[in-house]
XYZ file of C-alpha atoms in Angstrom:
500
model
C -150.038 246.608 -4.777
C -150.243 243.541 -2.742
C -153.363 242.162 -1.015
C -152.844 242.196 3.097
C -155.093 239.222 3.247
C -156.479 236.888 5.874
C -156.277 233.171 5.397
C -159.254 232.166 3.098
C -160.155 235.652 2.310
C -160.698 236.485 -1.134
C -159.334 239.543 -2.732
C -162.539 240.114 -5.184
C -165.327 239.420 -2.781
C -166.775 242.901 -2.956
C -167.080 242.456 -6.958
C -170.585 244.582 -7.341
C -170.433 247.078 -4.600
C -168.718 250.437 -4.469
C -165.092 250.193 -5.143
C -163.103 251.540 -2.420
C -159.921 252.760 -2.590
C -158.013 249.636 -2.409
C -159.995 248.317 -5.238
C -159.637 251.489 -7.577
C -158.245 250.993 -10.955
C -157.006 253.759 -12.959
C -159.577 256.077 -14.382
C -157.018 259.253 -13.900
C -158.260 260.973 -17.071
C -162.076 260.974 -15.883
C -160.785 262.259 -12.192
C -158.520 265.173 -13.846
C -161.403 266.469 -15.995
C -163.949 265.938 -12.845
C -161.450 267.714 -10.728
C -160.912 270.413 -13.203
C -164.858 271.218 -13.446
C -165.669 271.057 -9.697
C -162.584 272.015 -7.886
C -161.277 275.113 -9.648
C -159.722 277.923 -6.961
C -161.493 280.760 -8.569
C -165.001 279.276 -10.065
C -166.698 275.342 -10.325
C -169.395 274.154 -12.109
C -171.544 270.551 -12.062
C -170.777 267.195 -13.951
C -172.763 264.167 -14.944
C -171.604 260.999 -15.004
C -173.195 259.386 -17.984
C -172.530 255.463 -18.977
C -173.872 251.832 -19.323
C -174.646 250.186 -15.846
C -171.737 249.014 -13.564
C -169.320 250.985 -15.192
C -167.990 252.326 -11.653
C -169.908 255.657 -11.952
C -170.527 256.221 -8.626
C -167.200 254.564 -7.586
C -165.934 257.520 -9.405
C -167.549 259.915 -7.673
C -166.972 259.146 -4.636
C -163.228 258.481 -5.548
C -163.494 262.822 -6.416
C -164.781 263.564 -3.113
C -161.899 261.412 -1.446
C -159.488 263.300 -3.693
C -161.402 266.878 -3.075
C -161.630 266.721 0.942
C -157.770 265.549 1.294
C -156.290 267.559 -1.720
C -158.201 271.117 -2.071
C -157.622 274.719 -1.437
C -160.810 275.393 -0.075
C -163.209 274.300 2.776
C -166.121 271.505 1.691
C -169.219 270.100 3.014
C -170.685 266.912 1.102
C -173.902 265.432 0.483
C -174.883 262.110 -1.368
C -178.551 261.179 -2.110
C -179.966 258.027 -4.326
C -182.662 259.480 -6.129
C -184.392 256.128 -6.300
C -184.791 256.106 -2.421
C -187.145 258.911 -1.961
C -190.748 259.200 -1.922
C -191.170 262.843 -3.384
C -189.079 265.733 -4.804
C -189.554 267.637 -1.535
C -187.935 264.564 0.443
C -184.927 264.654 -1.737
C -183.738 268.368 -1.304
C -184.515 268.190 2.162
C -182.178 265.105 2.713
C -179.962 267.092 0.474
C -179.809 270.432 2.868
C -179.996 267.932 6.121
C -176.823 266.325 5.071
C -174.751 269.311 4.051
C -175.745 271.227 7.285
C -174.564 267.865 9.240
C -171.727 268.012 7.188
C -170.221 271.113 7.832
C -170.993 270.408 11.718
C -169.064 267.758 11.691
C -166.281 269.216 9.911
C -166.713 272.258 12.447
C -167.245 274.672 9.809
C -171.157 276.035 10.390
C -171.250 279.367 11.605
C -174.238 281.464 13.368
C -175.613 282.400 9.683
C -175.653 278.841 8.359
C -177.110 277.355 11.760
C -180.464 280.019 11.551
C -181.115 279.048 7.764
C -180.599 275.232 9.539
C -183.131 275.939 11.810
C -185.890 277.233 9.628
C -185.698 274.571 7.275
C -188.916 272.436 8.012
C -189.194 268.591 7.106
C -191.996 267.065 4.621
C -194.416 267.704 3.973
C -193.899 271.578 5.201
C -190.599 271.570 3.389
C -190.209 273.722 0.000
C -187.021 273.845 -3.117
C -187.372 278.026 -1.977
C -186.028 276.942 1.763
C -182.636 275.653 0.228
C -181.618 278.958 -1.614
C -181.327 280.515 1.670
C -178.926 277.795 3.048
C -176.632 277.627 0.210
C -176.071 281.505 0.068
C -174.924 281.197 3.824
C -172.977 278.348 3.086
C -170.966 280.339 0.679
C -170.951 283.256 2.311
C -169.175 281.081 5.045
C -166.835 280.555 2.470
C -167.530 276.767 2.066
C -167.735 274.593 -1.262
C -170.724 272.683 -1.535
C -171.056 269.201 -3.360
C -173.875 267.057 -3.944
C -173.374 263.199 -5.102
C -176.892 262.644 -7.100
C -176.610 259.050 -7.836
C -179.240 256.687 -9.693
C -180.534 260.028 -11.912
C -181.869 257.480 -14.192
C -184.877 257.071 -11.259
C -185.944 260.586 -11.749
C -187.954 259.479 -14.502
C -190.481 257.588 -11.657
C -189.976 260.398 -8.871
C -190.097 263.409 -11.031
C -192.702 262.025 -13.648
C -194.665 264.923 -15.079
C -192.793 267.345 -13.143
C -190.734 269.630 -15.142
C -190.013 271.833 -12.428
C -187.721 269.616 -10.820
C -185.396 269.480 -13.567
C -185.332 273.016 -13.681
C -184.797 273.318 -9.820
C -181.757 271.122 -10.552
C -180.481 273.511 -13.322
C -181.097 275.938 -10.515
C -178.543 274.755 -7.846
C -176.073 273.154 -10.706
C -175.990 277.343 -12.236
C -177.049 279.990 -10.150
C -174.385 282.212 -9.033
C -175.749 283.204 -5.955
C -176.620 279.637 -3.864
C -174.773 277.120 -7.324
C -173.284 273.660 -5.537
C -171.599 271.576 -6.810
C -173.598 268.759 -8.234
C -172.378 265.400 -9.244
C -174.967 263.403 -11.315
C -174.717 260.070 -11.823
C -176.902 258.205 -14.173
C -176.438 254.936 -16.847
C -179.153 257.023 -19.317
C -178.017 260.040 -21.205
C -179.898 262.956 -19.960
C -182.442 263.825 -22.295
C -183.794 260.218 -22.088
C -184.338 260.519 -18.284
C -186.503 263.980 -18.807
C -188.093 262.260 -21.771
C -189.341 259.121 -19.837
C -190.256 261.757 -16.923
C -192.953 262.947 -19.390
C -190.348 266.311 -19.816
C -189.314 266.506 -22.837
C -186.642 269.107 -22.870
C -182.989 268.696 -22.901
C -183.002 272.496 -21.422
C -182.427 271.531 -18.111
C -179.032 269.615 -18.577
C -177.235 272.011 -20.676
C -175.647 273.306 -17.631
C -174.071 270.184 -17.005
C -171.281 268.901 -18.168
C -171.406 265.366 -19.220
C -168.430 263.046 -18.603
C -169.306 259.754 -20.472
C -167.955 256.328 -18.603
C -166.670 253.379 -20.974
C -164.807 250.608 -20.708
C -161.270 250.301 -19.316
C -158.573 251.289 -21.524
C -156.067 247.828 -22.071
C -153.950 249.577 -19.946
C -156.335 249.273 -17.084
C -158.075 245.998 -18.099
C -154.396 244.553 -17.097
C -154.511 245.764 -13.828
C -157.627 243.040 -12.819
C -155.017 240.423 -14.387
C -152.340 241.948 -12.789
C -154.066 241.772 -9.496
C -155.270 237.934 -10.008
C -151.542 237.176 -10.407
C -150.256 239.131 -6.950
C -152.790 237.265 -5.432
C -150.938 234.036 -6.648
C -153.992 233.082 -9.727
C -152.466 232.482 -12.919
C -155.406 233.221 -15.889
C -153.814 231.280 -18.498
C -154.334 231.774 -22.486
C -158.120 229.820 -22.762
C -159.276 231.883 -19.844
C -157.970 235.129 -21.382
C -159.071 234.438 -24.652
C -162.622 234.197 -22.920
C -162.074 237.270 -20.744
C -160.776 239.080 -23.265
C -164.048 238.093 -25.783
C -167.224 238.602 -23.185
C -165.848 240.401 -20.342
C -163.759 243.256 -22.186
C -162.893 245.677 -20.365
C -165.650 246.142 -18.501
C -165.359 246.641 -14.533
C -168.104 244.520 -13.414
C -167.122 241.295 -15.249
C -163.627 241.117 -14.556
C -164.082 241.504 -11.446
C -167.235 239.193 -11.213
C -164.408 236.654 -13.029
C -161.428 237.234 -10.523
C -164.093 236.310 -7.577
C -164.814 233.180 -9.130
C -162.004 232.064 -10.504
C -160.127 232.959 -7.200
C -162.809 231.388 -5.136
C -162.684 227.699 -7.389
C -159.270 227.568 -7.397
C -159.311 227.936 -3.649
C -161.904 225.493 -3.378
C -159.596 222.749 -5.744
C -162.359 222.976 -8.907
C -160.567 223.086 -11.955
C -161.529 226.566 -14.182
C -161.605 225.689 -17.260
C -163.673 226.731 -21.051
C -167.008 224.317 -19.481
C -166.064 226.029 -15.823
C -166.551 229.605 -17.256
C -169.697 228.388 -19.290
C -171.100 227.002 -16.043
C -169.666 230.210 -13.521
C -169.313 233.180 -15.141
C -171.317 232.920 -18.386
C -174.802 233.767 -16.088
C -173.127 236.357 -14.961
C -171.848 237.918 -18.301
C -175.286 237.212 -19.598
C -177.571 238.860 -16.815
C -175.496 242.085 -17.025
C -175.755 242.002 -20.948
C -179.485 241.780 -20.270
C -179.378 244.834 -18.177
C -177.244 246.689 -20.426
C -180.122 246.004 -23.531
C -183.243 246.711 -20.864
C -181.810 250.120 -20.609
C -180.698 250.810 -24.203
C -184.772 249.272 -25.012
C -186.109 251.879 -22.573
C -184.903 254.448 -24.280
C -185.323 253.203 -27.761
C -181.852 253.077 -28.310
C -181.614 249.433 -29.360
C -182.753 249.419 -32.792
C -180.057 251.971 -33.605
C -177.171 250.033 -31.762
C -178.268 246.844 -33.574
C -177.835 248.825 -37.239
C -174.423 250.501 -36.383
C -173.235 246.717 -35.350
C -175.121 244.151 -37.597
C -176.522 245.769 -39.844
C -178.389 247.262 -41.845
C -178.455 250.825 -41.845
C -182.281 251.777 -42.243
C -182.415 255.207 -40.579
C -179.237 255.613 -38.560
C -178.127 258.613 -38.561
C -174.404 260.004 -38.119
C -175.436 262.553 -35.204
C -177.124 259.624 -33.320
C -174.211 257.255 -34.247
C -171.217 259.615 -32.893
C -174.384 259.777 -29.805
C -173.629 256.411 -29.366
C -170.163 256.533 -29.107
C -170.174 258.972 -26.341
C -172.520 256.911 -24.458
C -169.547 254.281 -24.723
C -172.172 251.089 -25.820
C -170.412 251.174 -29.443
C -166.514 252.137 -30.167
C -165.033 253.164 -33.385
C -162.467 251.244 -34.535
C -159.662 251.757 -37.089
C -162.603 251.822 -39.930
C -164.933 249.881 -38.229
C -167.831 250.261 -35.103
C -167.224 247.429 -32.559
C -169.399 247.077 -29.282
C -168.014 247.988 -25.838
C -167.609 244.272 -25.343
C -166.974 242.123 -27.956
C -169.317 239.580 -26.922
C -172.451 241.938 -27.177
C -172.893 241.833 -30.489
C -173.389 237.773 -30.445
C -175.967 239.047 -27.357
C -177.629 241.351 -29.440
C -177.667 239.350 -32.883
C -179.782 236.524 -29.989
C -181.522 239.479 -29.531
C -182.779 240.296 -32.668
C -183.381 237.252 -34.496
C -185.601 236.151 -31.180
C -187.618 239.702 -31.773
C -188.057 238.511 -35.466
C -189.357 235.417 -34.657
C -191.630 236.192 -32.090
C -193.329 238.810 -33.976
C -193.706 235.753 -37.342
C -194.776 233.978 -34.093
C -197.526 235.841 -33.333
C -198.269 236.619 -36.883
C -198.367 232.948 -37.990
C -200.460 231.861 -34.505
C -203.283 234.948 -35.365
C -203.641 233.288 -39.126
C -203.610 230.038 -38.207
C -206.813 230.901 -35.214
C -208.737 231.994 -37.830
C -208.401 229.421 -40.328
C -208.914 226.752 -37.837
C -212.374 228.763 -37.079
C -213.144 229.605 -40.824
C -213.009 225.545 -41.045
C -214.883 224.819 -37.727
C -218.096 227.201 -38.678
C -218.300 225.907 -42.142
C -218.020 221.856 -40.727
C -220.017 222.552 -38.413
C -222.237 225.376 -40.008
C -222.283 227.276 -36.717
C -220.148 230.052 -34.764
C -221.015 227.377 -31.751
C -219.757 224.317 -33.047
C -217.739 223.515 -29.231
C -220.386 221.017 -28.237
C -220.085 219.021 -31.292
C -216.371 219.097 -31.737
C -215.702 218.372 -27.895
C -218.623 215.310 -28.968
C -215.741 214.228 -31.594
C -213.073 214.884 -29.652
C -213.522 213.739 -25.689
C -209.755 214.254 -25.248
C -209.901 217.834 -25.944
C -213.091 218.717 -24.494
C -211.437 219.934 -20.781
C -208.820 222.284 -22.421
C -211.690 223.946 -25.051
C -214.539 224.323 -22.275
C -211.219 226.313 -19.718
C -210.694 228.023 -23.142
C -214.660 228.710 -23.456
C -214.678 230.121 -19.629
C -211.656 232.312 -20.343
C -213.367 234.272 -22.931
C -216.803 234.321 -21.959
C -215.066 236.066 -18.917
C -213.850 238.733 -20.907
C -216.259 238.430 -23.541
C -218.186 242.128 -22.692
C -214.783 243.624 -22.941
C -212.914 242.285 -25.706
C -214.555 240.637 -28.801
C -212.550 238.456 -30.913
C -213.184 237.113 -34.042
C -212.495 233.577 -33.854
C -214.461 233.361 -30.309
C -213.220 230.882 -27.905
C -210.235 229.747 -29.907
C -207.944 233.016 -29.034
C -208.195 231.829 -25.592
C -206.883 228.407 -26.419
C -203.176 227.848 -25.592
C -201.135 227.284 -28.678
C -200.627 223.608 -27.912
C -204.278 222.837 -27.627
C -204.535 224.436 -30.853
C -201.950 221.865 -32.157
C -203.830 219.178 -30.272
C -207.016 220.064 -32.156
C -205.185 220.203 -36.054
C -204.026 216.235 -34.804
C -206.530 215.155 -33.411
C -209.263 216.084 -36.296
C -206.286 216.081 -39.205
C -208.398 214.561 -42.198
C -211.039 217.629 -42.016
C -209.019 219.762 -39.657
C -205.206 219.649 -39.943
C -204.414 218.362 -43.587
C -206.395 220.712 -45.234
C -204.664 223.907 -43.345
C -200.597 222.586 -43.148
C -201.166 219.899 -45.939
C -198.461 217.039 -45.886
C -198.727 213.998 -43.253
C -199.707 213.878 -39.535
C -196.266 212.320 -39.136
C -195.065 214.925 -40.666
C -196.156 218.139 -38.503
C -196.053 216.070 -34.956
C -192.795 216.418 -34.230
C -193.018 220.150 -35.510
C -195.748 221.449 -33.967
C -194.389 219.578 -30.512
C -191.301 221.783 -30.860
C -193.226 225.352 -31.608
C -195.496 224.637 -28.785
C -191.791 223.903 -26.327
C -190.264 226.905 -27.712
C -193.126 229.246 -27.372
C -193.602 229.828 -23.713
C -189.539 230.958 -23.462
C -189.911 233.269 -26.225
C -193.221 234.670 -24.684
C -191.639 235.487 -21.252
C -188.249 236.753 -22.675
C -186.404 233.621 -21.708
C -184.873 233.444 -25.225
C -181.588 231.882 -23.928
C -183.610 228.809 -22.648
C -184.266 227.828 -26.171
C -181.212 225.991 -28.143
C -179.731 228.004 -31.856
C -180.986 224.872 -33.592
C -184.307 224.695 -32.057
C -184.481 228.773 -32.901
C -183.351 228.067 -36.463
C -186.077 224.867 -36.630
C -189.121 226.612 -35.472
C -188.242 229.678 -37.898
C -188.116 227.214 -40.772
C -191.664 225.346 -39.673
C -193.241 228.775 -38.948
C -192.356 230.302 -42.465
C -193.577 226.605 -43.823
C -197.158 227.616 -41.977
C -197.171 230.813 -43.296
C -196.724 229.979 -47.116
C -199.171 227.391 -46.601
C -201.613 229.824 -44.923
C -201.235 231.805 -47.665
C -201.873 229.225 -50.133
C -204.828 227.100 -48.553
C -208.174 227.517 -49.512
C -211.075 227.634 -46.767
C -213.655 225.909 -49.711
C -213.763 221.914 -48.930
């Protein structure tokens, strides 16, 4: 389908919003088996969408609803609530019964029954779940199909924390035969996990649903995006694809974030090449892959996706590995597991290794605080031996009496062993090993002061990154470096006697 475009108007630029119907690509299969579960003449049931974000879940749902109010049998009034937008429970099934009741007035289906359930429905804070019942039975006595959009389920676990009565008042209206809608959930968690991080933990509530998992486009519909580039006069060329095709995938989001940009550039006279995608569409690629691993994290599915794709196998088991594969974040292959996007696995081996070495970090940096005090009391032959080492060492003395304030701030709270020093930052720690190294800093790392400058400069650079999850700030080699020195300081830890 061609593009009816203005002049400077790019075909992509709504990349990240709801895909309207212009922009729709393919997804047949998932509309067919939505169809078949909400639409059928004689009975319907409810669906939830289930898959990793930006997958076009909602898109999807919405794309039903087009589908249903053009195509059925059967008369329909429609509702579509964000869960994340409302301030209680009560607020979200009364915007639920406002909107259907608007609905079927605008459609000019409400009849005399529907309108005096309308009218005794109060708003919050008077409004109750047993109001709605009512409604719904007069709806279908009216002879009208009722469906409710749910989107961003995943935010029940804030608005519905510790409230295990929603769920089941959801279960309610997706089952009873009597007042039953037809409800569309959408949500990138699976189900359980959003109950279980609501402080419910019960799957009991879903298992009237039926769960219609959202991956990846098929190749088939990946080619479409391409396709579309090329109508709109944007050849991709083999570098490009071979970069698509490695950290975009098929997933909906990124190509289409790439088409914008690439469409936009070209426009624009930039040239697009391998350092052009690095510079454009990289941050993009590597802010969703963030999102995607926030969400797997919160709901402890990471570890398990990191040992079905690098490795090893430690207490994966094949239930929660053919889970994984119906969430769509890992595919099977022909006798192998391969992420939904190639490039995620790269993301998630950064991942890891940066988890690893922030927890022999923080390891290494506890051990080496109380060494450097172990020393400092037996120099000095006091617990307060500040005055005399700031006496030694002017240079250090503002960072160590900041340090001193810090704790005896939090002091009555929270003792620590080595006193002042676990409030010093890591780099005045370094400064203090250099700056007293014959008594101080060769008897703890041994070697030359030469030696561990350049060393300890680099741990102290890399550490703030790693502490504020800004691992992709900090370079492979630096990564690999500061591994190395850390393990170095540990061994020597180890080995080093506190005796002079």
């Amino acid at each position: 389908m061609a593009f009816p475009l203005a002049e400077g108007d790019n075909p992509f630029s709504g990349y990240g919003t709801e895909v309207s119907e212009a922009r729709f690509v393919g997804r047949e299969y998932e509309l067919s088996q939505l169809y078949a579960r909400l639409c059928g003449s004689l009975d319907f049931s409810s669906v939830a969408i289930v898959g990793l974000p930006r997958m076009g879940k909602t898109s999807l749902a919405k794309a039903l609803l087009r589908r249903t109010t053009s195509t059925s049998h059967f008369r329909v009034a429609l509702a579509t609530c964000d869960v994340g937008s409302y301030r209680s429970p009560d607020d979200f099934f009364y915007s639920l019964a406002v909107q259907l009741v608007e609905d079927c007035r605008a459609r000019g289906l409400s009849s005399q029954q529907v309108e005096y359930f309308a009218r005794s429905i109060q708003g919050p804070p008077e409004f109750r779940f047993d109001e709605l019942r009512p409604l719904l039975v007069a709806l279908r006595s009216a002879g009208i199909r009722c469906f409710g959009v749910v989107d961003g389920v995943d935010a029940g676990r804030r608005l519905f924390e510790g409230n295990s009565q929603v769920f089941h008042q959801l279960r309610d209206l997706a089952s009873n035969g009597a007042h039953k809608l037809g409800l569309i959930l959408v949500s990138k968690r699976r189900l359980g996990d959003v109950s279980r991080l609501a402080g419910v933990d019960s799957r009991y509530w879903s298992n009237t649903l039926s769960v219609l998992p959202l991956h990846v486009f098929s190749r088939e519909e990946t080619e479409v995006v391409f396709a579309r580039l090329q109508q709109s006069g944007e050849e991709v060329g083999e570098e490009l694809t071979k970069l698509v095709n490695y950290w975009c995938g098929g997933q909906p989001f990124l190509l289409e974030a790439f088409a914008f940009h690439l469409y936009a550039d070209r426009k624009a006279g930039r040239i697009t090449d391998r350092s052009w995608f690095e510079r454009t569409v990289w941050p993009v690629v590597a802010e969703y892959y963030q999102q995607v691993y926030e969400v797997l994290e919160s709901s402890d599915m990471h570890h398990k996706v990191a040992q079905a794709l690098l490795g090893p196998n430690e207490d994966l088991e094949p239930a929660e590995s053919i889970g994984l594969v119906h969430y769509g974040v890992i595919i099977e292959g022909e006798g192998e597991i391969l992420p939904f996007v190639p490039g995620f696995s790269w993301f998630l081996r950064q991942k890891v290794q940066s988890a690893n070495l922030w927890m022999m970090w923080t390891s290494v940096e506890s051990e080496l605080r109380d060494r450097i005090h172990e020393r400092l009391v037996s120099r000095f032959g006091s617990p307060n031996w500040l005055s005399a080492f700031c006496a030694a060492h002017p240079s250090l003395r503002s960072a160590l009496i900041d340090a001193d304030e810090r704790y005896q701030k939090d002091s009555l709270t929270v003792r620590e062993p080595c006193g002042l020093l676990a409030f010093t930052y890591p780099k005045d720690l370094f400064r203090m090993l250099l700056a007293d190294w014959s008594s101080l800093g060769q008897p703890i790392l041994g070697a030359s002061r030469r030696y561990w400058e350049d060393r300890l400069e680099l741990l102290a650079r890399v550490r703030t990154p790693m502490a504020h999850s800004r691992e992709r700030a900090i370079r492979s080699s630096d990564r690999d470096f500061a591994r190395s020195i850390l393990g170095e300081i540990s061994g020597r830890l180890r080995g080093v006697s506190t005796d002079d």
